[in-house]
Amino acid sequence: MTYSPHTDADRVAMLEAIGVASVDDLFADIPESVRATRFDLPSPLTEQEVRAELSRLAGRNRIPEVSFLGAGAYRRLIPAVVDEVVGRAEFATAYTPYQPEVSQGTLQSIYEFQSLVCELTGMEVASASHYDGATATAEGALMACRLTGRHRVAVSRAVHPQVRRVLETYCSGPGVEVVEVPADLSETGSGLTDLAAVRSLVGDDVACLVVQEPNFFGLLEPMPELAAAAHAAGALVVTLVDPVSLALLEAPARYGADIVTAEGQQLGIPLAFGGPYLGLMAARMSAVRQLPGRLVGATRDAAGRRGYVLTLQAREQHIRREKAASNICTNQALCALAATAYLSAVGPEGLREAAERSTIQARHLVATLETAGIAARRFTAPYFSEVALRLADAGARHAELVDQGILAGLVLEPEYPELPDTLLLATTELTTDEDIRRLAAALGAAS
């Protein structure tokens, strides 16, 4: 269709029809101080000049030579086949097609993604993905509210602080109250969710208990006991898990989780200054009608050929608003495809090797720093591949090491004022003995 802008006469006619004298009159209610006036844009550049400017800006990025930063996003070995698959033209879109049944390849990849999530978690049904682990967890909590008819959510203080903030934002809209369950962060404490507090705070008006496994400090929570305490009050259990840890730890379905969420970045998605990431969500089949997002199913056509369809889309764009489970309007199809390719490439044994190597290096890290008298574990509970360590002047030493190209994890005090001089350090299968030696030497020299 040929583009045909409105003429001056067209605009005059439209303004007369709505009873105003000028276009500016339409914005009369907006204070003049916040109106856009003119854009002070620089002069245009040639393609070569743009490339040079972008290269200059990219050169300002500082990539650490050694990194122990985790706290929800981790460096992992990504097999080359993952980029090969997601780079194919037919998949190179992060968006779900609006005529889905003609895109059988995309639907099949999502179906396989859902199947792998179910296999990892032991749950019965998985969604086609969410934006990230935080939004998936918040959606899981609201899903629990719909399932129970209750309007309070209990969340452990040992859940990632950013996930808790997203949860509070999500719950503020529908008026769901968020109650924080304390964790044992005392001196010589376990670092775990306070089980007695769960039994006290989770009553018959609480929809769910939100816990993380391993928790934000890398510690292994007593999940069967926490689930039993929540269920005793009629509440559901929403568990935010580390998907790589599931190669070694018990599947959430076995300890009583009702809704399982996860950040899927570790499954074949590189660190990219904050995203895009991938939210995983799985649940019991009895709750499938309240599962937010989309669900791809397998079927057969009239000729008996296998095919894939969007089976459930419980969002307000497709059904009546009052019947919608969520207004989540898309899924992370390309990131889900990356996770599918990653899990298919490494297989169960490869995922187990990555998990085992991560835990081994975490223990090597702790032993090295404790033996050298540099740091000591802050908590007593068993840990997976991330550990909180206490050392003198942690913040200053962390900043000093950054200048040396070493990222010594995360300083915990800004999020947890009761944890001064504490660093949260993560290891993965990419962490080498030389990385640990350099960290120990640098921290020792900075002491």
Short mmCIF file of N, CA, C and O in Angstrom, two decimals, residues 152-159 164 167-168 178-185 191-203 206 208-212 215 217 221 226 229-230 416 418:
data_model
loop_
_atom_site.label_atom_id
_atom_site.label_comp_id
_atom_site.label_asym_id
_atom_site.label_seq_id
_atom_site.Cartn_x
_atom_site.Cartn_y
_atom_site.Cartn_z
N ARG A 152 -2.19 -13.79 50.23
CA ARG A 152 -0.92 -13.51 50.91
C ARG A 152 0.12 -14.49 50.39
O ARG A 152 -0.18 -15.66 50.12
N VAL A 153 1.35 -14.00 50.27
CA VAL A 153 2.45 -14.82 49.77
C VAL A 153 3.61 -14.70 50.77
O VAL A 153 3.96 -13.59 51.18
N ALA A 154 4.18 -15.81 51.15
CA ALA A 154 5.34 -15.82 52.05
C ALA A 154 6.58 -16.13 51.23
O ALA A 154 6.59 -17.08 50.44
N VAL A 155 7.62 -15.33 51.41
CA VAL A 155 8.85 -15.54 50.65
C VAL A 155 10.03 -15.52 51.61
O VAL A 155 10.11 -14.66 52.51
N SER A 156 10.92 -16.45 51.42
CA SER A 156 12.10 -16.54 52.29
C SER A 156 13.06 -15.39 52.01
O SER A 156 13.27 -14.99 50.86
N ARG A 157 13.68 -14.89 53.07
CA ARG A 157 14.70 -13.85 52.92
C ARG A 157 15.95 -14.42 52.24
O ARG A 157 16.81 -13.67 51.80
N ALA A 158 16.04 -15.73 52.16
CA ALA A 158 17.17 -16.36 51.48
C ALA A 158 16.92 -16.52 49.99
O ALA A 158 17.71 -17.15 49.29
N VAL A 159 15.82 -15.97 49.49
CA VAL A 159 15.58 -15.91 48.03
C VAL A 159 16.32 -14.69 47.48
O VAL A 159 16.46 -13.67 48.16
N ARG A 164 12.90 -11.14 44.91
CA ARG A 164 11.91 -10.68 45.89
C ARG A 164 11.34 -9.33 45.49
O ARG A 164 10.15 -9.07 45.68
N LEU A 167 8.87 -9.87 42.74
CA LEU A 167 7.67 -10.47 43.34
C LEU A 167 6.80 -9.39 43.99
O LEU A 167 5.58 -9.38 43.81
N GLU A 168 7.42 -8.50 44.75
CA GLU A 168 6.65 -7.44 45.41
C GLU A 168 5.98 -6.53 44.38
O GLU A 168 4.84 -6.09 44.56
N VAL A 178 2.81 -9.49 50.56
CA VAL A 178 4.01 -10.32 50.59
C VAL A 178 4.58 -10.30 52.00
O VAL A 178 4.86 -9.23 52.55
N VAL A 179 4.74 -11.46 52.58
CA VAL A 179 5.28 -11.60 53.93
C VAL A 179 6.66 -12.22 53.84
O VAL A 179 6.84 -13.25 53.18
N GLU A 180 7.64 -11.61 54.50
CA GLU A 180 9.00 -12.13 54.42
C GLU A 180 9.26 -13.10 55.57
O GLU A 180 9.00 -12.78 56.73
N VAL A 181 9.79 -14.26 55.21
CA VAL A 181 10.17 -15.28 56.21
C VAL A 181 11.65 -15.11 56.49
O VAL A 181 12.46 -15.14 55.56
N PRO A 182 12.06 -14.94 57.74
CA PRO A 182 13.49 -14.71 58.03
C PRO A 182 14.34 -15.94 57.73
O PRO A 182 13.86 -17.07 57.67
N ALA A 183 15.61 -15.67 57.52
CA ALA A 183 16.60 -16.74 57.38
C ALA A 183 17.60 -16.61 58.52
O ALA A 183 17.77 -15.53 59.10
N ASP A 184 18.26 -17.68 58.84
CA ASP A 184 19.21 -17.68 59.95
C ASP A 184 20.55 -17.10 59.46
O ASP A 184 21.42 -17.83 58.99
N LEU A 185 20.68 -15.78 59.59
CA LEU A 185 21.89 -15.09 59.14
C LEU A 185 22.76 -14.67 60.32
O LEU A 185 23.66 -13.85 60.17
N GLY A 191 22.33 -20.02 57.60
CA GLY A 191 22.08 -19.35 56.33
C GLY A 191 20.81 -19.84 55.65
O GLY A 191 20.53 -19.44 54.52
N LEU A 192 20.06 -20.68 56.34
CA LEU A 192 18.87 -21.29 55.74
C LEU A 192 17.59 -20.59 56.18
O LEU A 192 17.57 -19.87 57.20
N THR A 193 16.52 -20.83 55.44
CA THR A 193 15.20 -20.34 55.81
C THR A 193 14.81 -20.88 57.18
O THR A 193 15.00 -22.06 57.47
N ASP A 194 14.28 -19.99 58.01
CA ASP A 194 13.92 -20.37 59.38
C ASP A 194 12.66 -21.24 59.34
O ASP A 194 11.56 -20.74 59.10
N LEU A 195 12.83 -22.52 59.60
CA LEU A 195 11.70 -23.45 59.51
C LEU A 195 10.63 -23.14 60.55
O LEU A 195 9.43 -23.23 60.27
N ALA A 196 11.07 -22.76 61.75
CA ALA A 196 10.09 -22.42 62.80
C ALA A 196 9.27 -21.20 62.39
O ALA A 196 8.05 -21.13 62.64
N ALA A 197 9.92 -20.24 61.74
CA ALA A 197 9.20 -19.05 61.28
C ALA A 197 8.21 -19.41 60.17
O ALA A 197 7.13 -18.82 60.09
N VAL A 198 8.57 -20.35 59.32
CA VAL A 198 7.63 -20.81 58.29
C VAL A 198 6.38 -21.36 58.94
O VAL A 198 5.24 -21.02 58.55
N ARG A 199 6.57 -22.20 59.95
CA ARG A 199 5.40 -22.80 60.63
C ARG A 199 4.55 -21.74 61.32
O ARG A 199 3.33 -21.88 61.44
N SER A 200 5.20 -20.66 61.74
CA SER A 200 4.47 -19.60 62.44
C SER A 200 3.77 -18.64 61.47
O SER A 200 2.63 -18.23 61.70
N LEU A 201 4.46 -18.30 60.37
CA LEU A 201 3.96 -17.26 59.47
C LEU A 201 3.03 -17.78 58.38
O LEU A 201 2.19 -17.05 57.87
N VAL A 202 3.20 -19.02 57.98
CA VAL A 202 2.39 -19.57 56.89
C VAL A 202 1.11 -20.16 57.49
O VAL A 202 1.09 -21.29 57.97
N GLY A 203 0.07 -19.35 57.47
CA GLY A 203 -1.20 -19.80 58.01
C GLY A 203 -2.20 -20.13 56.92
O GLY A 203 -1.84 -20.25 55.74
N VAL A 206 -2.37 -17.90 53.66
CA VAL A 206 -1.20 -17.76 52.79
C VAL A 206 -1.32 -18.71 51.60
O VAL A 206 -1.55 -19.91 51.78
N CYS A 208 1.09 -19.35 49.21
CA CYS A 208 2.27 -20.16 48.89
C CYS A 208 3.47 -19.69 49.69
O CYS A 208 3.52 -18.56 50.18
N LEU A 209 4.41 -20.59 49.79
CA LEU A 209 5.74 -20.29 50.33
C LEU A 209 6.71 -20.29 49.16
O LEU A 209 6.80 -21.28 48.42
N VAL A 210 7.43 -19.20 48.96
CA VAL A 210 8.41 -19.10 47.88
C VAL A 210 9.80 -19.30 48.47
O VAL A 210 10.23 -18.55 49.35
N VAL A 211 10.48 -20.32 48.01
CA VAL A 211 11.84 -20.63 48.49
C VAL A 211 12.74 -20.89 47.29
O VAL A 211 12.26 -21.18 46.19
N GLN A 212 14.03 -20.79 47.54
CA GLN A 212 15.02 -20.99 46.47
C GLN A 212 15.92 -22.14 46.86
O GLN A 212 16.35 -22.24 48.00
N ASN A 215 19.69 -21.87 47.89
CA ASN A 215 19.23 -20.51 48.13
C ASN A 215 20.25 -19.48 47.63
O ASN A 215 21.27 -19.83 47.05
N PHE A 217 22.47 -17.85 48.93
CA PHE A 217 23.82 -17.99 49.44
C PHE A 217 24.47 -19.30 49.00
O PHE A 217 25.55 -19.66 49.48
N GLU A 221 18.64 -25.95 51.10
CA GLU A 221 17.54 -25.81 52.03
C GLU A 221 16.95 -27.19 52.38
O GLU A 221 17.02 -28.13 51.57
N LEU A 226 10.35 -27.90 54.59
CA LEU A 226 9.69 -26.64 54.23
C LEU A 226 8.38 -26.90 53.49
O LEU A 226 7.35 -26.24 53.74
N ALA A 229 5.74 -28.10 55.91
CA ALA A 229 5.21 -27.01 56.74
C ALA A 229 4.21 -26.17 55.96
O ALA A 229 3.16 -25.77 56.50
N ALA A 230 4.51 -25.88 54.70
CA ALA A 230 3.58 -25.11 53.88
C ALA A 230 2.30 -25.88 53.62
O ALA A 230 1.18 -25.35 53.75
N TYR A 416 22.31 -7.13 52.25
CA TYR A 416 22.15 -7.72 53.58
C TYR A 416 23.07 -6.97 54.56
O TYR A 416 24.21 -7.37 54.78
N GLU A 418 23.22 -6.99 57.59
CA GLU A 418 23.68 -7.84 58.70
C GLU A 418 24.83 -8.75 58.30
O GLU A 418 25.31 -9.54 59.11
#
